[in-house]
Short mmCIF file of C-alpha atoms in Angstrom, two decimals:
data_model
loop_
_atom_site.label_atom_id
_atom_site.label_comp_id
_atom_site.label_asym_id
_atom_site.label_seq_id
_atom_site.Cartn_x
_atom_site.Cartn_y
_atom_site.Cartn_z
CA MET R 123 -30.68 19.34 6.88
CA SER R 124 -31.06 16.71 4.08
CA ALA R 125 -30.60 13.03 4.58
CA PRO R 126 -31.14 10.08 2.34
CA ALA R 127 -34.08 7.99 3.30
CA SER R 128 -32.03 4.90 3.38
CA THR R 129 -29.62 6.29 6.00
CA PRO R 130 -31.56 8.47 8.60
CA GLY R 131 -29.45 10.84 10.67
CA LEU R 132 -26.94 11.48 7.99
CA VAL R 133 -26.35 15.04 6.62
CA ASP R 134 -25.50 15.96 3.11
CA TYR R 135 -21.72 16.43 2.84
CA ASP R 136 -21.86 19.94 1.40
CA GLU R 137 -24.02 20.99 4.37
CA VAL R 138 -21.50 19.53 6.80
CA VAL R 139 -18.63 21.53 5.40
CA GLU R 140 -20.70 24.65 5.44
CA ARG R 141 -21.55 24.26 9.15
CA PHE R 142 -18.73 22.47 10.73
CA ASP R 143 -15.05 22.36 10.79
CA PRO R 144 -13.57 18.80 10.78
CA VAL R 145 -10.46 17.95 12.97
CA LEU R 146 -8.43 14.97 12.04
CA GLY R 147 -6.02 12.72 13.86
CA ILE R 148 -4.64 9.49 12.51
CA GLU R 149 -2.79 6.73 14.25
CA VAL R 150 -1.13 4.08 11.99
CA HIS R 151 0.07 0.75 13.28
CA VAL R 152 2.89 -0.81 11.16
CA GLU R 153 4.16 -4.41 11.70
CA LEU R 154 7.97 -4.43 11.09
CA ASN R 155 9.31 -7.08 8.72
CA THR R 156 11.86 -8.42 11.27
CA ASN R 157 12.67 -12.10 11.16
CA THR R 158 11.76 -12.56 14.75
CA LYS R 159 9.29 -11.04 17.33
CA MET R 160 9.75 -7.93 19.42
CA PHE R 161 10.86 -9.66 22.58
CA CYS R 162 11.58 -13.27 21.69
CA GLY R 163 13.07 -15.38 19.01
CA CYS R 164 9.82 -16.66 17.43
CA PRO R 165 9.52 -16.25 13.57
CA THR R 166 7.06 -13.60 12.07
CA GLU R 167 6.09 -15.37 8.89
CA PHE R 168 2.56 -14.45 7.77
CA GLY R 169 0.08 -17.24 7.09
CA ALA R 170 1.77 -19.95 9.25
CA GLU R 171 -0.38 -22.71 10.77
CA PRO R 172 -2.03 -21.22 13.88
CA ASN R 173 -0.22 -21.28 17.10
CA THR R 174 2.96 -22.66 15.70
CA GLN R 175 5.09 -19.52 16.10
CA VAL R 176 4.79 -19.16 19.87
CA CYS R 177 6.96 -19.74 22.93
CA PRO R 178 6.75 -18.91 26.68
CA VAL R 179 7.73 -15.30 26.21
CA CYS R 180 5.10 -14.19 23.68
CA LEU R 181 2.48 -16.48 25.34
CA GLY R 182 3.23 -14.65 28.65
CA LEU R 183 3.90 -17.78 30.65
CA PRO R 184 5.34 -17.26 34.19
CA GLY R 185 9.01 -16.70 34.53
CA ALA R 186 9.63 -15.95 30.91
CA LEU R 187 11.68 -12.82 30.28
CA PRO R 188 11.59 -10.56 27.19
CA VAL R 189 14.65 -9.28 25.35
CA VAL R 190 14.41 -6.37 22.98
CA ASN R 191 14.79 -6.97 19.22
CA ARG R 192 17.70 -4.69 18.06
CA THR R 193 16.58 -4.66 14.50
CA ALA R 194 13.08 -3.41 15.50
CA VAL R 195 14.83 -0.57 17.45
CA GLU R 196 16.85 0.28 14.34
CA SER R 197 13.81 0.30 12.22
CA ALA R 198 12.02 2.54 14.76
CA ILE R 199 14.75 5.06 14.72
CA ARG R 200 15.00 5.19 10.92
CA ILE R 201 11.20 5.76 10.63
CA GLY R 202 11.44 8.56 13.18
CA LEU R 203 14.45 10.06 11.21
CA ALA R 204 12.46 9.84 7.92
CA LEU R 205 9.53 11.61 9.57
CA ASN R 206 11.80 14.42 10.70
CA CYS R 207 11.31 13.46 14.36
CA SER R 208 13.73 14.00 17.28
CA ILE R 209 15.18 10.69 18.49
CA ALA R 210 14.94 10.33 22.27
CA PRO R 211 18.26 9.64 23.97
CA TRP R 212 16.51 7.64 26.73
CA GLY R 213 13.14 5.83 26.64
CA ARG R 214 11.40 3.04 28.45
CA PHE R 215 8.79 0.44 27.78
CA ALA R 216 5.60 0.40 29.82
CA ARG R 217 2.89 -2.18 30.45
CA LYS R 218 -0.52 -1.12 29.07
CA ASN R 219 -3.16 -3.03 30.90
CA TYR R 220 -6.40 -4.15 29.40
CA PHE R 221 -8.05 -7.44 28.70
CA TYR R 222 -8.44 -8.95 25.29
CA PRO R 223 -8.80 -12.71 24.80
CA ASP R 224 -6.10 -12.56 22.08
CA MET R 225 -3.52 -10.75 24.27
CA PRO R 226 -2.10 -13.60 26.28
CA LYS R 227 -0.17 -11.48 28.90
CA ASN R 228 -3.35 -9.35 29.75
CA PHE R 229 -1.14 -6.33 29.01
CA GLN R 230 0.56 -4.96 25.91
CA THR R 231 4.30 -3.96 26.14
CA SER R 232 4.43 -0.60 24.56
CA GLN R 233 5.90 2.90 25.19
CA TYR R 234 3.78 5.53 27.03
CA ASP R 235 5.44 8.69 28.29
CA GLU R 236 8.95 8.12 26.81
CA PRO R 237 8.47 7.18 23.17
CA ILE R 238 11.47 6.72 20.90
CA ALA R 239 10.64 9.56 18.31
CA VAL R 240 8.72 12.74 18.85
CA ASN R 241 7.78 15.97 17.07
CA GLY R 242 8.07 15.37 13.42
CA TRP R 243 6.17 16.13 10.20
CA LEU R 244 5.35 14.75 6.77
CA ASP R 245 4.50 16.84 3.76
CA VAL R 246 1.47 15.41 1.97
CA GLU R 247 0.61 16.30 -1.70
CA LEU R 248 -2.94 16.28 -2.70
CA ASP R 249 -4.27 15.38 -6.16
CA ASP R 250 -4.23 19.02 -7.43
CA GLY R 251 -0.61 19.52 -6.13
CA GLU R 252 -1.51 21.38 -2.95
CA VAL R 253 0.75 20.40 -0.10
CA VAL R 254 -0.51 19.88 3.56
CA ARG R 255 2.02 19.59 6.34
CA VAL R 256 0.93 16.81 8.84
CA GLU R 257 2.68 17.15 12.10
CA ILE R 258 3.78 14.01 13.91
CA GLU R 259 3.35 13.84 17.70
CA ARG R 260 5.21 10.57 18.17
CA ALA R 261 6.24 7.18 16.92
CA HIS R 262 6.58 4.50 19.53
CA MET R 263 7.49 0.79 19.83
CA GLU R 264 5.10 -1.89 21.00
CA GLU R 265 4.05 -5.36 20.23
CA ASP R 266 1.07 -6.84 18.32
CA THR R 267 -1.73 -8.94 19.77
CA GLY R 268 -2.92 -12.26 18.51
CA LYS R 269 -6.08 -12.88 16.35
CA SER R 270 -9.49 -14.02 17.13
CA LEU R 271 -11.54 -15.94 14.59
CA HIS R 272 -15.36 -15.92 15.37
CA VAL R 273 -17.05 -18.92 13.85
CA GLY R 274 -20.68 -18.92 12.90
CA GLY R 275 -22.98 -15.96 12.71
CA ALA R 276 -23.50 -13.72 9.78
CA THR R 277 -20.93 -10.93 10.35
CA GLY R 278 -17.66 -12.67 11.43
CA ARG R 279 -17.65 -10.82 14.55
CA ILE R 280 -18.22 -12.13 18.20
CA HIS R 281 -21.81 -11.16 18.35
CA GLY R 282 -23.86 -14.05 17.05
CA ALA R 283 -20.92 -16.36 16.81
CA GLU R 284 -21.12 -19.96 17.94
CA TYR R 285 -17.55 -20.14 19.19
CA SER R 286 -14.14 -18.25 18.80
CA LEU R 287 -10.68 -19.62 17.91
CA LEU R 288 -7.45 -17.90 19.03
CA ASP R 289 -4.20 -17.75 17.06
CA TYR R 290 -1.24 -16.30 19.00
CA ASN R 291 1.24 -16.29 16.00
CA ARG R 292 0.90 -12.54 15.74
CA ALA R 293 1.18 -11.97 19.51
CA GLY R 294 4.60 -10.18 19.93
CA VAL R 295 5.19 -9.09 16.46
CA PRO R 296 6.94 -5.73 16.46
CA LEU R 297 4.81 -2.69 15.82
CA ILE R 298 5.46 0.99 15.32
CA GLU R 299 2.61 3.19 16.12
CA ILE R 300 2.78 6.56 14.39
CA VAL R 301 0.53 9.23 15.87
CA THR R 302 -0.19 12.67 14.22
CA LYS R 303 -1.13 15.73 16.05
CA MET R 304 -4.48 17.28 15.41
CA ILE R 305 -4.81 18.15 11.77
CA PRO R 306 -7.16 21.34 11.65
CA GLY R 307 -8.02 23.33 8.59
CA THR R 308 -8.70 20.59 6.20
CA ARG R 309 -12.43 21.61 5.58
CA GLU R 310 -14.08 19.84 2.81
CA ARG R 311 -10.79 18.11 1.85
CA ALA R 312 -10.59 16.15 5.10
CA PRO R 313 -11.24 12.78 3.60
CA GLU R 314 -8.68 13.43 0.75
CA VAL R 315 -6.14 14.55 3.26
CA ALA R 316 -6.58 11.46 5.51
CA ARG R 317 -6.14 9.19 2.39
CA ALA R 318 -3.13 11.20 1.08
CA TYR R 319 -1.37 11.08 4.44
CA VAL R 320 -1.77 7.28 4.76
CA THR R 321 -0.69 6.74 1.18
CA ALA R 322 2.43 8.98 1.69
CA LEU R 323 3.19 7.17 4.92
CA ARG R 324 2.89 3.88 3.25
CA ASP R 325 5.19 4.87 0.44
CA LEU R 326 7.85 6.26 2.94
CA LEU R 327 7.84 2.95 4.97
CA ARG R 328 7.99 0.80 1.86
CA SER R 329 11.17 2.85 0.69
CA LEU R 330 12.73 2.27 4.04
CA ASP R 331 12.17 -1.44 3.69
CA VAL R 332 10.89 -1.78 7.33
CA SER R 333 7.55 -3.42 6.47
CA ASP R 334 5.66 -4.81 3.56
CA VAL R 335 2.86 -2.39 4.45
CA ARG R 336 0.22 -4.86 3.13
CA MET R 337 -3.12 -3.26 4.41
CA ASP R 338 -4.96 -6.34 3.21
CA GLN R 339 -2.93 -8.59 5.50
CA GLY R 340 -3.06 -6.21 8.53
CA SER R 341 0.56 -5.24 8.48
CA MET R 342 -0.52 -1.63 8.25
CA ARG R 343 -3.55 -0.43 9.93
CA ALA R 344 -5.06 2.96 10.33
CA ASP R 345 -7.20 4.32 13.23
CA VAL R 346 -9.00 7.51 12.17
CA ASN R 347 -9.82 10.05 14.85
CA LEU R 348 -12.42 12.72 13.92
CA SER R 349 -14.32 15.43 15.59
CA LEU R 350 -16.56 18.35 14.28
CA SER R 351 -16.52 21.88 15.70
CA PRO R 352 -19.02 24.62 14.75
CA ARG R 353 -17.71 26.46 11.76
CA ASP R 354 -14.96 29.05 12.74
CA SER R 355 -15.69 28.61 16.50
CA GLY R 356 -12.28 27.17 17.28
CA VAL R 357 -13.91 24.91 19.94
CA LEU R 358 -12.99 21.35 19.78
CA GLY R 359 -15.63 18.78 19.38
CA THR R 360 -15.85 15.33 20.85
CA ARG R 361 -13.89 12.70 18.88
CA THR R 362 -14.54 9.17 17.76
CA GLU R 363 -11.82 6.63 16.72
CA THR R 364 -12.58 4.47 13.85
CA LYS R 365 -10.42 1.36 14.36
CA ASN R 366 -8.32 -0.82 12.06
CA VAL R 367 -9.23 0.70 8.70
CA ASN R 368 -7.48 -1.59 6.22
CA SER R 369 -7.41 0.22 2.83
CA LEU R 370 -6.51 3.55 1.51
CA ARG R 371 -10.07 4.00 0.04
CA SER R 372 -11.59 2.93 3.36
CA VAL R 373 -9.73 5.71 5.12
CA GLU R 374 -11.28 8.28 2.95
CA ARG R 375 -14.78 6.66 3.17
CA ALA R 376 -14.54 6.33 7.01
CA VAL R 377 -13.62 10.09 7.39
CA ARG R 378 -16.47 11.18 5.09
CA TYR R 379 -19.08 8.91 6.72
CA GLU R 380 -18.16 10.04 10.25
CA MET R 381 -18.38 13.60 9.29
CA THR R 382 -21.91 13.06 7.86
CA ARG R 383 -22.95 10.91 10.93
CA GLN R 384 -21.69 13.22 13.65
CA ALA R 385 -23.20 16.31 11.88
CA GLY R 386 -26.51 14.40 12.05
CA VAL R 387 -26.13 13.78 15.73
CA LEU R 388 -25.25 17.44 16.47
CA LEU R 389 -27.75 19.00 14.29
CA ASP R 390 -30.51 16.81 15.90
CA GLY R 391 -29.47 18.15 19.31
CA GLY R 392 -27.56 15.15 20.38
CA ALA R 393 -23.98 14.72 21.64
CA VAL R 394 -21.24 12.86 19.99
CA VAL R 395 -20.07 10.00 22.22
CA GLN R 396 -16.38 9.49 22.78
CA GLU R 397 -15.96 5.88 21.56
CA THR R 398 -14.20 3.43 19.20
CA ARG R 399 -16.13 2.58 16.10
CA HIS R 400 -15.73 -0.21 13.48
CA PHE R 401 -15.71 0.51 9.67
CA GLU R 402 -18.07 -1.71 7.65
CA GLU R 403 -16.34 -2.29 4.36
CA ALA R 404 -19.45 -3.46 2.51
CA SER R 405 -21.61 -0.58 3.48
CA GLY R 406 -19.08 2.15 3.97
CA THR R 407 -20.53 2.98 7.40
CA THR R 408 -19.19 2.88 10.93
CA ARG R 409 -20.79 1.21 14.00
CA ALA R 410 -20.33 1.73 17.58
CA GLY R 411 -17.62 -0.39 19.52
CA ARG R 412 -16.69 0.50 22.99
CA ARG R 413 -16.41 3.67 25.03
CA LYS R 414 -13.06 5.20 24.58
CA GLU R 415 -10.64 4.65 27.46
CA THR R 416 -8.30 7.21 28.75
CA ALA R 417 -4.62 6.80 29.70
CA GLU R 418 -5.64 6.26 33.35
CA ASP R 419 -7.86 3.28 32.42
CA TYR R 420 -4.75 1.46 30.99
CA ARG R 421 -2.89 1.81 34.39
CA TYR R 422 0.31 2.26 32.56
CA PHE R 423 3.57 1.52 34.71
CA PRO R 424 7.33 0.86 33.61
CA GLU R 425 8.03 -2.55 32.28
CA PRO R 426 10.33 -4.05 35.07
CA ASP R 427 11.79 -6.77 32.81
CA LEU R 428 13.29 -4.58 30.05
CA VAL R 429 16.20 -2.09 30.26
CA PRO R 430 15.71 1.46 28.93
CA ILE R 431 16.36 2.20 25.32
CA ALA R 432 19.26 4.77 25.13
CA PRO R 433 20.54 5.13 21.44
CA SER R 434 23.81 7.06 21.31
CA GLN R 435 24.06 9.96 18.92
CA GLU R 436 26.76 8.21 16.97
CA TRP R 437 24.28 5.27 16.38
CA VAL R 438 21.47 7.62 15.42
CA GLU R 439 23.68 9.33 12.84
CA GLU R 440 24.98 5.94 11.55
CA LEU R 441 21.22 5.07 10.86
CA ARG R 442 20.54 8.29 9.31
CA GLY R 443 23.14 7.47 6.71
CA THR R 444 21.23 4.37 5.65
CA LEU R 445 18.12 6.33 4.75
CA PRO R 446 17.44 5.78 1.06
CA GLU R 447 16.27 8.31 -1.48
CA LEU R 448 12.74 9.22 -0.03
CA PRO R 449 9.69 8.97 -2.37
CA TRP R 450 9.23 12.56 -2.91
CA GLU R 451 12.86 13.20 -3.71
CA ARG R 452 12.73 10.28 -6.22
CA ARG R 453 9.61 11.68 -7.72
CA LYS R 454 11.24 14.98 -8.33
CA ARG R 455 14.24 13.20 -10.05
CA VAL R 456 12.17 10.86 -12.08
CA LYS R 457 10.00 13.70 -13.28
CA ALA R 458 12.99 15.54 -14.68
CA GLU R 459 14.81 12.40 -16.04
CA TRP R 460 11.52 11.13 -17.78
CA GLY R 461 10.19 14.47 -19.03
CA LEU R 462 6.80 14.10 -17.12
CA SER R 463 4.42 16.85 -16.50
CA ASP R 464 2.94 17.24 -12.95
CA GLU R 465 -0.24 15.64 -14.11
CA GLU R 466 1.50 12.57 -15.72
CA LEU R 467 3.62 12.10 -12.53
CA ARG R 468 0.46 12.29 -10.30
CA ASP R 469 -1.28 9.85 -12.52
CA LEU R 470 1.48 7.30 -12.18
CA VAL R 471 1.69 7.72 -8.47
CA ASN R 472 -2.12 7.45 -8.02
CA ALA R 473 -2.10 4.25 -10.16
CA GLY R 474 0.64 2.71 -8.09
CA ALA R 475 2.75 2.43 -11.19
CA LEU R 476 5.81 4.74 -10.41
CA ASP R 477 7.83 2.32 -8.21
CA LEU R 478 7.15 -0.50 -10.59
CA ILE R 479 8.31 1.54 -13.66
CA ALA R 480 11.38 2.82 -11.90
CA ALA R 481 12.27 -0.74 -10.85
CA THR R 482 11.71 -1.73 -14.54
CA VAL R 483 14.03 0.93 -15.72
CA ALA R 484 16.52 -0.07 -13.19
CA GLU R 485 16.63 -3.48 -14.74
CA GLY R 486 17.66 -1.89 -18.06
CA ALA R 487 14.37 -0.96 -19.90
CA PRO R 488 13.71 2.46 -21.47
CA SER R 489 11.34 4.49 -19.26
CA GLY R 490 8.79 5.14 -22.04
CA GLU R 491 8.37 1.51 -22.85
CA ALA R 492 8.26 0.59 -19.13
CA ARG R 493 5.69 3.18 -18.68
CA SER R 494 3.61 1.90 -21.77
CA TRP R 495 3.48 -1.63 -20.33
CA TRP R 496 2.66 -0.82 -16.72
CA VAL R 497 -0.03 1.78 -17.27
CA SER R 498 -1.79 0.12 -20.34
CA TYR R 499 -1.76 -3.59 -20.67
CA LEU R 500 -0.74 -4.50 -17.12
CA ALA R 501 -3.04 -1.95 -15.63
CA GLN R 502 -5.97 -3.56 -17.61
CA GLN R 503 -4.98 -6.99 -16.28
CA ALA R 504 -4.82 -5.61 -12.71
CA ASN R 505 -8.33 -4.05 -13.17
CA THR R 506 -9.71 -7.32 -14.66
CA ARG R 507 -8.41 -9.30 -11.63
CA GLY R 508 -9.57 -6.62 -9.22
CA VAL R 509 -6.02 -6.28 -7.63
CA GLU R 510 -3.58 -3.52 -7.22
CA LEU R 511 -0.90 -3.22 -10.04
CA ALA R 512 1.85 -4.23 -7.51
CA ALA R 513 -0.11 -7.41 -6.65
CA LEU R 514 0.16 -8.85 -10.12
CA PRO R 515 2.37 -11.86 -10.26
CA ILE R 516 4.91 -10.42 -12.55
CA SER R 517 8.13 -8.63 -11.56
CA PRO R 518 9.78 -5.48 -13.02
CA ALA R 519 12.65 -7.77 -14.11
CA ASP R 520 10.20 -9.84 -16.06
CA VAL R 521 8.71 -6.86 -17.77
CA ALA R 522 12.15 -5.50 -18.62
CA ARG R 523 13.00 -8.87 -20.16
CA VAL R 524 9.86 -8.83 -22.39
CA ILE R 525 10.88 -5.31 -23.49
CA GLU R 526 14.35 -6.54 -24.29
CA LEU R 527 12.95 -9.45 -26.41
CA VAL R 528 10.79 -7.16 -28.45
CA SER R 529 13.71 -4.64 -28.87
CA SER R 530 15.92 -7.43 -30.19
CA GLY R 531 13.28 -8.57 -32.57
CA GLU R 532 12.71 -11.98 -30.90
CA LEU R 533 9.03 -10.98 -30.11
CA THR R 534 6.56 -8.74 -31.82
CA ASN R 535 4.19 -6.69 -29.58
CA LYS R 536 1.42 -9.11 -30.06
CA LEU R 537 3.55 -12.11 -29.02
CA ALA R 538 4.94 -10.15 -26.08
CA ARG R 539 1.45 -9.79 -24.71
CA GLN R 540 1.05 -13.45 -24.98
CA VAL R 541 4.28 -13.91 -22.99
CA VAL R 542 3.05 -11.62 -20.29
CA ASP R 543 -0.23 -13.61 -20.11
CA GLY R 544 1.88 -16.74 -19.62
CA VAL R 545 3.93 -15.13 -16.89
CA LEU R 546 0.73 -13.91 -15.18
CA ALA R 547 -0.64 -17.45 -15.46
CA GLY R 548 2.32 -18.78 -13.47
CA GLU R 549 4.04 -20.48 -16.38
CA GLY R 550 7.55 -19.17 -15.40
CA THR R 551 9.79 -16.55 -16.57
CA PRO R 552 9.39 -14.71 -20.02
CA ASP R 553 12.02 -17.04 -21.57
CA ASP R 554 10.21 -20.05 -20.11
CA VAL R 555 6.89 -18.95 -21.66
CA VAL R 556 8.47 -18.26 -25.08
CA LYS R 557 10.09 -21.74 -25.10
CA ALA R 558 7.03 -23.61 -23.82
CA ARG R 559 4.58 -21.85 -26.06
CA GLY R 560 6.77 -21.57 -29.08
CA LEU R 561 6.46 -17.93 -29.41
CA ALA R 562 9.66 -16.68 -30.77
CA VAL R 563 9.58 -14.58 -33.96
CA VAL R 564 10.23 -16.59 -37.10
CA SER R 565 13.47 -14.73 -38.28
CA ASP R 566 14.81 -17.34 -40.66
CA ASP R 567 14.60 -15.75 -44.19
CA GLY R 568 14.30 -19.22 -45.80
CA ALA R 569 11.17 -20.02 -43.86
CA LEU R 570 9.83 -16.54 -44.44
CA ILE R 571 10.40 -16.69 -48.11
CA ALA R 572 8.63 -20.01 -48.36
CA ALA R 573 5.69 -18.58 -46.51
CA VAL R 574 5.66 -15.50 -48.80
CA ASP R 575 5.81 -17.54 -52.05
CA GLU R 576 3.00 -19.70 -50.75
CA ALA R 577 0.89 -16.76 -50.11
CA LEU R 578 1.70 -15.12 -53.46
CA ALA R 579 0.68 -18.18 -55.26
CA ALA R 580 -2.48 -18.45 -53.39
CA GLN R 581 -3.52 -14.84 -54.41
CA PRO R 582 -2.00 -14.28 -58.01
CA ASP R 583 -4.23 -11.22 -58.66
CA VAL R 584 -2.86 -9.54 -55.58
CA ALA R 585 0.72 -10.44 -56.68
CA GLN R 586 0.02 -8.96 -60.06
CA LYS R 587 -1.27 -5.66 -58.49
CA ILE R 588 1.99 -5.38 -56.47
CA ARG R 589 4.09 -5.91 -59.64
CA ASP R 590 1.92 -3.26 -61.41
CA GLY R 591 3.04 -0.76 -58.71
CA LYS R 592 0.11 -0.81 -56.17
CA VAL R 593 2.33 -1.39 -53.15
CA GLN R 594 -0.58 -1.09 -50.66
CA ALA R 595 -1.87 -4.39 -51.92
CA ALA R 596 1.17 -5.97 -50.24
CA GLY R 597 -0.77 -5.74 -46.94
CA ALA R 598 -2.93 -8.69 -48.01
CA ILE R 599 0.11 -10.96 -48.47
CA VAL R 600 1.72 -9.77 -45.27
CA GLY R 601 -1.48 -10.51 -43.40
CA ALA R 602 -1.60 -13.98 -45.01
CA VAL R 603 2.00 -14.68 -43.90
CA MET R 604 1.35 -13.42 -40.44
CA LYS R 605 -1.67 -15.72 -40.15
CA ALA R 606 0.29 -18.67 -41.39
CA THR R 607 3.13 -18.09 -38.97
CA ARG R 608 0.56 -17.46 -36.01
CA GLY R 609 1.84 -13.95 -35.75
CA GLN R 610 5.36 -15.01 -35.18
CA ALA R 611 6.83 -13.35 -38.21
CA ASP R 612 8.56 -9.94 -38.35
CA ALA R 613 5.94 -8.03 -40.37
CA LYS R 614 8.47 -5.51 -41.50
CA ARG R 615 10.76 -8.13 -42.75
CA VAL R 616 7.78 -9.96 -44.38
CA ARG R 617 6.85 -6.78 -46.36
CA GLU R 618 10.47 -6.41 -47.51
CA LEU R 619 10.34 -9.99 -48.77
CA VAL R 620 7.13 -9.60 -50.52
CA MET R 621 8.50 -6.57 -52.46
CA GLU R 622 11.67 -8.39 -53.31
CA ARG R 623 9.79 -11.49 -54.65
CA CYS R 624 7.38 -9.49 -56.67
CA SER R 625 10.32 -7.62 -58.45
CA LEU R 626 12.02 -10.84 -59.63
#
């Protein structure tokens, strides 16, 4: 066993996969983008003033009665269908009882033994093209809890805090929890499989337009279950559940860390404790939370204030007809239409650029130019800002307009980058930036001829060389004109005018 001195108890990853088989299970909570909450009419806007989006129902006040959000049920059915699940013809809500200060009713309204969608699957493609089928156990509806803010202390958690504040705006927001079956056989690729699954699920949910799947805002959160078995033994180990992992990279890191930590415990003669754990973003480690409850601990019982959910087969088929072109189907089509190799397509997907490029093409831009903008200049800007490509404050429609302005000759490539910079800086649309900054290409021949004549007069020796047939010398005059016009002249037209003026 080898372990870095700074992290005693961890086992080298290569040794872990030589001696153990990891078994994964992933639970993903997704906030739906409905206008109102799951059981009341309160709005669901993110970032509102604390405790301004609440009512007697979501605060759990005596006598308040819930009513199911129809749109949330529709979204749940569409998610189940997209995940190849069977949609239950009959299901009920249940009360899941446990105490958290940010759960005002002291129970969560969820689905227990009668979920709305069961027994599905999602095929996940890894970086090298290998496909792993992840089986889905269930997708069920429930409501979110509120949020606690722990003030004081160094970690932002309750331990060491001076006091806590509660915001119930999120309490009651519709959630779908998607639970996989055990994912065995991943071996050394377990961290990669976990990340690829959550990535594919996020892409699927985004295409369904049921959630904004913003992991940074908590609208999509992953709980990672992991256990280790002695290699090739077939004996299941004790699992831990790392809660609320909020980025794709962190999903991968959490799996890798838990594998090395659990291996250290087992090889030291200890026993892994069945518990929830918290992922520490800064260090890439996990720390113990609470001992893991069982279903009996939650004292589930049917929710007496809600009628069962019984979607008709006709309704289910109607919703099936609303499913969009799914991400993997679109990738196959785009690959053929754009003439991409497997590697090029995978790079676009991994960079988070494919959807943006497709949307830019849908706005009328050629695919090659759309790709060039998103994977080069805009990718550089995203990297500089430390954000994902999709988080840049520029839309596919903006990029398509910039491409159109270049194609029409109204902008040069250099000027186009200045326009994009202006859009990113919040100066408005591309046309707004062109107008405000005075960036349009100088296309008036009269103005260009005047600039050319001035440059020729300033460099008579260069002008004579051009007249003598040394056409490469024209570059110096073109450069002078471009400088004089602040790069706003059409360089090709300037060269034509230089040759014309020198042949007089």
